Short mmCIF file of C-alpha atoms and ligand atoms in Angstrom, two decimals:
data_model
loop_
_atom_site.label_atom_id
_atom_site.label_comp_id
_atom_site.label_asym_id
_atom_site.label_seq_id
_atom_site.Cartn_x
_atom_site.Cartn_y
_atom_site.Cartn_z
CA MET A 12 96.83 91.58 149.19
CA MET A 13 96.86 93.34 145.81
CA GLU A 14 94.84 91.65 143.09
CA LYS A 15 96.90 90.04 140.31
CA GLN A 16 97.03 92.13 137.15
CA THR A 17 96.37 90.59 133.74
CA ILE A 18 98.28 91.13 130.52
CA SER A 19 96.42 90.27 127.31
CA MET A 20 98.66 89.59 124.34
CA VAL A 21 96.91 90.07 120.99
CA ILE A 22 98.48 88.00 118.22
CA PRO A 23 97.20 88.40 114.63
CA CYS A 24 97.78 85.21 112.61
CA TYR A 25 97.27 84.61 108.93
CA CYS A 26 98.38 81.21 107.60
CA GLU A 27 100.99 80.70 110.30
CA GLU A 28 100.73 76.95 111.00
CA GLU A 29 104.52 76.57 111.01
CA VAL A 30 105.26 79.22 113.62
CA ILE A 31 102.39 79.04 116.13
CA PRO A 32 103.77 76.09 118.20
CA LEU A 33 107.22 77.71 118.29
CA PHE A 34 105.73 81.06 119.25
CA TYR A 35 103.59 79.52 121.99
CA ASP A 36 106.55 77.65 123.53
CA THR A 37 108.76 80.74 123.47
CA LEU A 38 106.05 82.92 124.99
CA VAL A 39 105.15 80.46 127.75
CA ASN A 40 108.64 79.27 128.68
CA GLY A 41 110.54 82.47 127.99
CA VAL A 42 108.09 85.03 129.37
CA ILE A 43 104.97 83.81 131.17
CA THR A 44 106.78 81.45 133.56
CA GLN A 45 109.29 84.24 134.28
CA MET A 46 106.50 86.61 135.32
CA PRO A 47 104.61 84.77 138.05
CA THR A 48 103.18 87.97 139.53
CA VAL A 49 100.91 88.57 136.52
CA ASP A 50 98.21 86.56 134.79
CA PHE A 51 98.30 86.22 131.02
CA GLU A 52 95.65 85.98 128.33
CA ILE A 53 97.00 84.79 124.97
CA LEU A 54 94.54 86.02 122.37
CA PHE A 55 95.13 84.65 118.87
CA ILE A 56 93.23 86.33 116.05
CA ASP A 57 92.89 83.97 113.12
CA ASP A 58 92.56 86.30 110.16
CA GLY A 59 90.77 83.84 107.87
CA SER A 60 93.73 81.48 107.50
CA LYS A 61 93.49 78.79 104.84
CA ASP A 62 95.94 76.38 106.48
CA LYS A 63 95.88 74.58 109.84
CA THR A 64 96.31 77.77 111.89
CA LEU A 65 92.87 77.58 113.52
CA PRO A 66 92.96 73.86 114.44
CA ILE A 67 96.42 74.37 115.98
CA ILE A 68 95.19 77.33 118.04
CA LYS A 69 92.09 75.35 119.10
CA LYS A 70 94.28 72.50 120.30
CA LEU A 71 96.38 74.91 122.34
CA SER A 72 93.22 76.39 123.86
CA GLU A 73 92.05 72.93 124.93
CA LYS A 74 95.16 72.27 126.99
CA ASP A 75 95.79 75.85 128.17
CA CYS A 76 92.88 77.94 129.45
CA ARG A 77 94.91 81.14 128.98
CA VAL A 78 94.65 80.67 125.20
CA LYS A 79 91.70 82.46 123.64
CA TYR A 80 90.94 82.81 119.96
CA VAL A 81 88.77 84.80 117.60
CA SER A 82 88.45 83.50 114.05
CA PHE A 83 87.35 85.69 111.13
CA SER A 84 84.98 84.64 108.35
CA ARG A 85 87.68 85.57 105.78
CA ASN A 86 90.98 87.44 105.57
CA PHE A 87 90.33 91.02 106.72
CA GLY A 88 93.98 92.07 107.07
CA LYS A 89 96.30 92.66 110.00
CA GLU A 90 94.79 96.05 110.85
CA ALA A 91 91.34 94.48 111.32
CA ALA A 92 92.91 91.67 113.37
CA ILE A 93 94.55 94.21 115.68
CA TYR A 94 91.25 96.05 116.12
CA ALA A 95 89.40 92.81 116.89
CA GLY A 96 92.10 91.77 119.34
CA LEU A 97 91.91 95.05 121.20
CA SER A 98 88.11 94.78 121.34
CA TYR A 99 88.15 91.29 122.83
CA ALA A 100 91.19 91.66 125.14
CA SER A 101 90.15 91.78 128.78
CA GLY A 102 93.49 92.48 130.51
CA ASP A 103 94.55 95.51 132.54
CA TYR A 104 97.44 95.78 130.09
CA VAL A 105 97.14 94.87 126.44
CA GLY A 106 99.99 93.99 124.10
CA ILE A 107 100.15 93.40 120.36
CA MET A 108 102.78 91.23 118.70
CA ASP A 109 103.44 89.25 115.51
CA VAL A 110 103.42 85.48 115.72
CA ASP A 111 106.57 84.98 113.61
CA LEU A 112 108.90 85.85 116.54
CA GLN A 113 110.14 88.97 114.73
CA ASP A 114 108.87 90.77 117.82
CA PRO A 115 111.08 89.30 120.57
CA PRO A 116 108.80 88.06 123.42
CA ALA A 117 111.68 88.75 125.85
CA LEU A 118 110.82 92.45 125.55
CA ILE A 119 107.43 91.96 127.26
CA MET A 120 109.02 91.93 130.72
CA PRO A 121 110.90 95.26 130.34
CA MET A 122 107.77 96.71 128.72
CA TYR A 123 105.63 95.75 131.70
CA GLU A 124 108.22 97.01 134.17
CA ALA A 125 108.38 100.36 132.43
CA LEU A 126 104.57 100.62 132.57
CA ILE A 127 104.39 99.99 136.29
CA ASN A 128 107.53 101.84 137.41
CA GLU A 129 107.82 104.76 135.03
CA ASP A 130 105.51 107.56 134.09
CA VAL A 131 104.53 106.10 130.69
CA ASP A 132 101.22 104.84 129.25
CA CYS A 133 102.54 102.71 126.43
CA VAL A 134 105.83 100.97 125.67
CA ALA A 135 106.55 100.18 122.03
CA ALA A 136 109.39 98.48 120.19
CA CYS A 137 111.27 99.89 117.23
CA ARG A 138 113.96 98.32 115.13
CA ALA A 139 117.40 99.75 115.83
CA SER A 140 118.62 98.64 112.40
CA ARG A 141 117.22 97.30 109.16
CA ALA A 142 120.12 94.90 108.61
CA LYS A 143 117.88 91.96 107.67
CA GLU A 144 115.98 93.93 105.04
CA SER A 145 116.88 94.63 101.41
CA ARG A 146 118.52 98.00 100.69
CA ILE A 147 115.72 99.16 98.40
CA ARG A 148 113.04 98.29 100.94
CA SER A 149 114.77 100.11 103.78
CA PHE A 150 115.49 103.12 101.52
CA PHE A 151 111.79 103.49 100.69
CA ALA A 152 110.74 102.79 104.28
CA LYS A 153 112.97 105.64 105.54
CA ARG A 154 111.64 108.02 102.87
CA PHE A 155 108.08 107.04 103.78
CA TYR A 156 108.51 107.89 107.47
CA LYS A 157 110.07 111.26 106.59
CA LEU A 158 107.25 112.03 104.14
CA ILE A 159 104.33 111.03 106.35
CA ASN A 160 105.74 112.88 109.37
CA ARG A 161 106.21 115.99 107.29
CA MET A 162 102.75 115.83 105.75
CA THR A 163 100.86 115.02 108.93
CA GLY A 164 102.90 116.84 111.56
CA MET A 165 102.98 113.56 113.52
CA GLU A 166 106.14 111.92 114.80
CA ILE A 167 105.92 108.29 113.79
CA VAL A 168 109.23 106.76 114.87
CA GLU A 169 111.21 105.28 111.99
CA GLY A 170 111.30 101.50 112.31
CA ALA A 171 108.30 101.53 114.66
CA ARG A 172 106.64 98.14 114.99
CA ASP A 173 103.09 97.34 116.01
CA PHE A 174 104.71 95.45 118.92
CA ARG A 175 103.67 97.31 122.09
CA LEU A 176 102.16 97.01 125.55
CA MET A 177 99.55 99.55 126.62
CA LYS A 178 97.55 100.53 129.63
CA ARG A 179 93.80 99.94 129.46
CA PHE A 180 92.87 103.57 128.78
CA VAL A 181 95.16 103.71 125.74
CA VAL A 182 93.34 100.66 124.34
CA GLU A 183 89.98 102.36 124.89
CA ALA A 184 91.25 105.43 123.05
CA VAL A 185 92.46 103.35 120.09
CA LEU A 186 89.11 101.51 119.96
CA ALA A 187 87.28 104.83 119.91
CA VAL A 188 88.97 105.54 116.58
CA GLY A 189 86.56 103.28 114.72
CA GLU A 190 87.48 104.14 111.14
CA TYR A 191 87.32 101.46 108.46
CA ASN A 192 90.56 102.37 106.67
CA ARG A 193 92.95 101.70 109.52
CA PHE A 194 96.62 102.64 109.77
CA SER A 195 97.58 101.60 113.29
CA LYS A 196 100.99 103.28 113.41
CA GLY A 197 99.23 106.58 112.78
CA ILE A 198 96.34 105.85 115.15
CA PHE A 199 98.69 105.03 118.06
CA GLU A 200 100.49 108.31 117.44
CA TRP A 201 97.27 110.27 116.94
CA VAL A 202 95.65 109.21 120.24
CA GLY A 203 98.62 110.67 122.10
CA PHE A 204 99.68 109.49 125.60
CA LYS A 205 103.25 108.98 126.72
CA THR A 206 105.08 106.30 124.76
CA LYS A 207 108.47 104.87 125.61
CA TRP A 208 110.42 103.33 122.73
CA LEU A 209 112.56 100.24 123.19
CA PRO A 210 114.99 99.74 120.32
CA TYR A 211 116.03 96.18 119.46
CA GLN A 212 118.12 94.39 116.84
CA ASP A 213 116.28 93.26 113.73
CA VAL A 214 115.32 89.56 113.79
CA GLU A 215 114.29 87.36 110.88
CA ARG A 216 111.07 85.34 110.74
CA VAL A 217 111.56 81.89 112.32
CA ALA A 218 109.55 80.11 109.63
CA GLY A 219 106.90 80.79 106.98
CA LYS A 220 106.81 83.76 104.63
CA THR A 221 106.02 87.47 104.94
CA LYS A 222 102.50 88.36 103.78
CA TRP A 223 103.58 91.72 102.36
CA SER A 224 104.97 92.28 98.89
CA PHE A 225 106.77 95.51 98.04
CA TRP A 226 103.72 96.69 96.11
CA GLU A 227 101.39 95.98 99.05
CA LEU A 228 103.69 97.98 101.31
CA CYS A 229 103.49 100.89 98.84
CA LEU A 230 99.67 100.74 98.93
CA TYR A 231 99.77 100.56 102.73
CA SER A 232 101.95 103.70 102.75
CA VAL A 233 99.43 105.53 100.56
CA GLU A 234 96.70 104.39 102.97
CA GLY A 235 98.68 105.90 105.84
CA ILE A 236 99.18 109.24 104.11
CA ILE A 237 95.57 109.53 102.96
CA GLY A 238 94.29 108.48 106.38
CA PHE A 239 96.19 111.15 108.24
CA SER A 240 96.86 114.03 105.88
CA THR A 241 94.92 116.15 103.44
CA ALA A 242 98.12 117.72 102.09
CA PRO A 243 97.95 115.81 98.76
CA LEU A 244 94.62 117.53 98.08
CA ALA A 245 96.39 120.89 98.17
CA PHE A 246 98.73 119.62 95.45
CA ALA A 247 96.10 120.15 92.73
CA SER A 248 95.42 123.74 93.79
CA ALA A 249 99.11 124.55 94.15
CA THR A 250 100.13 123.18 90.73
CA GLY A 251 97.03 124.78 89.16
CA LEU A 252 98.07 128.16 90.51
CA LEU A 253 101.66 127.68 89.40
CA PHE A 254 100.62 126.81 85.84
CA CYS A 255 98.27 129.81 85.69
CA MET A 256 101.15 132.09 86.60
CA LEU A 257 103.51 130.42 84.11
CA SER A 258 100.97 130.73 81.29
CA PHE A 259 100.39 134.40 82.16
CA VAL A 260 104.14 135.07 81.82
CA ALA A 261 104.18 133.10 78.54
CA ILE A 262 101.28 135.18 77.15
CA VAL A 263 103.07 138.41 77.96
CA VAL A 264 106.27 137.13 76.31
CA ILE A 265 104.39 136.09 73.14
CA ILE A 266 102.59 139.43 72.86
CA ILE A 267 105.84 141.38 73.24
CA ARG A 268 107.58 139.14 70.70
CA GLU A 269 104.68 139.56 68.23
CA ILE A 270 104.82 143.36 68.55
CA LEU A 271 108.61 143.59 68.19
CA TRP A 272 109.46 140.84 65.68
CA HIS A 273 106.10 139.59 64.27
CA GLY A 274 105.39 135.87 63.67
CA SER A 275 105.50 134.22 67.09
CA ALA A 276 103.30 131.21 66.29
CA TYR A 277 105.99 128.54 66.04
CA GLY A 278 106.82 125.63 68.30
CA TRP A 279 104.45 122.78 67.46
CA ALA A 280 106.56 120.18 69.30
CA SER A 281 106.86 122.21 72.47
CA LEU A 282 103.08 122.81 72.39
CA VAL A 283 102.38 119.07 72.23
CA CYS A 284 104.79 118.44 75.10
CA LEU A 285 103.07 121.10 77.19
CA ILE A 286 99.64 119.62 76.49
CA PHE A 287 100.89 116.22 77.61
CA LEU A 288 102.50 117.65 80.73
CA ILE A 289 99.48 119.65 81.80
CA SER A 290 96.96 116.91 81.10
CA GLY A 291 99.20 114.50 83.03
CA ILE A 292 99.19 116.79 86.03
CA GLN A 293 95.43 117.20 85.73
CA LEU A 294 94.83 113.45 85.65
CA PHE A 295 97.23 112.95 88.55
CA SER A 296 95.32 115.56 90.58
CA ILE A 297 92.00 113.94 89.74
CA GLY A 298 93.54 110.65 90.85
CA ILE A 299 94.42 112.13 94.25
CA LEU A 300 90.88 113.46 94.58
CA GLY A 301 89.59 110.02 93.61
CA GLN A 302 91.63 108.36 96.36
CA TYR A 303 90.07 110.58 99.01
CA LEU A 304 86.64 110.09 97.51
CA ALA A 305 87.11 106.30 97.53
CA LYS A 306 88.14 106.31 101.19
CA THR A 307 85.21 108.55 102.10
CA TYR A 308 82.88 106.24 100.16
CA LEU A 309 84.12 103.21 102.10
CA GLU A 310 83.81 105.04 105.42
CA THR A 311 80.23 106.15 104.74
CA LYS A 312 79.14 102.54 104.17
CA LYS A 313 79.89 101.88 107.85
CA ARG A 314 80.69 98.25 107.20
CA PRO A 315 82.05 96.27 110.15
CA ILE A 316 85.86 96.20 110.34
CA PHE A 317 85.81 92.40 110.77
CA ILE A 318 83.31 89.52 110.93
CA VAL A 319 83.77 86.79 113.52
CA LYS A 320 83.02 83.20 112.54
CA GLU A 321 83.86 81.54 115.85
CA ARG A 322 85.63 82.18 119.15
CA ASN A 323 86.04 80.64 122.58
N1 UDP B 29 98.89 89.01 109.41
C1 UDP B 29 97.52 89.01 109.58
N2 UDP B 29 96.73 89.22 108.47
C2 UDP B 29 97.25 89.46 107.23
C3 UDP B 29 98.66 89.50 107.10
C4 UDP B 29 99.45 89.27 108.21
O1 UDP B 29 97.01 88.80 110.67
O2 UDP B 29 96.49 89.63 106.29
C5 UDP B 29 99.76 88.78 110.60
C6 UDP B 29 100.82 87.69 110.42
O3 UDP B 29 100.30 86.41 110.67
C7 UDP B 29 101.88 88.11 111.41
C8 UDP B 29 101.79 89.64 111.37
O4 UDP B 29 100.51 89.95 110.87
O5 UDP B 29 101.63 87.65 112.72
C9 UDP B 29 102.88 90.27 110.53
O6 UDP B 29 102.87 89.70 109.25
P1 UDP B 29 104.19 89.46 108.41
O7 UDP B 29 105.21 88.76 109.26
O8 UDP B 29 103.80 88.78 107.15
O9 UDP B 29 104.64 90.94 108.13
P2 UDP B 29 106.13 91.55 108.16
O10 UDP B 29 106.73 91.14 109.49
O11 UDP B 29 106.84 90.95 107.01
O12 UDP B 29 105.91 93.01 108.06
MG1 MG B 30 106.94 89.30 110.17
#
C-alpha cells in the first residue's frame, strides 16, 4: 500500500481573532474531510498578534492534533511569516494561504490534483478580476506588474496571489533564497519550476480589516523592484549623460549667438528653473542609490528573518 501523503498549509495570521474559527471550519469541513486520501498539517504562523489570535489557535491545537503553530516575538510582516511557515512545514506538499478566506480553500483540491496528475511543480491562484477593489488601487496594481516585469525580465502574473500549493523541492528552493528583504511573488518566479495558474473570482474578506494601506502597498512595490532589478541604478547614469549632451548643445548655441548677435547672457528665470530641475534629478538619483545602499546594509547585518517566541 502506498504511504499517505501530507499537505502542510501555512497560514500567516496577524490580529485575526475574528476570522480564525471561520477559516478553520471552512478548511476542515470544506476541504480536509473531502480529501480522505491525504493527511493535513494546519500550520498557523502568529505574526506577533496583539489580540486573541494566539489563544484561539492554541485552543484549536488542543482539540485537533493537525493544528500546529509558530508564534513570533513581535510583528515581522507577512513575508517573514511565509518564510517561517515554509521552514517549519513538514508535508510532502506545502501550501500558503491567507486566513481571511480571500483565498478560497475549495481550490486546494484542484491544486493537489494538478500536482499529482499533471506535469507541474506548483499550482498558484490568481484573481480573474479586481471587481472588489477600488479603481485607483487596481489601476496602480496593473501598472506595477507591467513595470516590474519590464524592469526585471520576469513574468509575474498580474493578480497573482501568494495562495499556492508546491512540491517539496520547490519549497526547498524558496528557502534557499534566504534574503532579509523578501518579496515572495518575485522569489517564486525567480526560483523557476513549472507553475500552473488557477484564476478565480475576487472574494472579499469575511471579517476583520486589511493590514495594508495604499502607502504600504507602494512601499512594498518599491521593495519588489529594488529586490529584483538594478535598472533604477542605471537611471542616474542615463539622465546624467542626457543632460551632458543637452548642455553641450546649449553651449554651442550660446557661442554661435554671441559671435553673430553679441549679448547672449540673458534668461535669469530660465537659469533658475534649470538649476532646480537638475538638482532635483540629482537628489532623486542619490535617493535611488540610497535605497540600494539601505537594502545592502540590512542584508549585510544578517539578522534573522523572524524570531520565534513559542510553538508546539
Ligand atoms: N498578515 C501577516 N502579517 C502582517 C500582515 C498580514 O501575517 O503583518 C497576514 C494576514 O493575517 C492575512 C494575510 O497576511 O492572513 C493577508 O493580509 P491582508 O488580508 O491584510 O492582506 P490583503 O488581502 O488585504 O492583501
Ligand atoms: Mg486579505
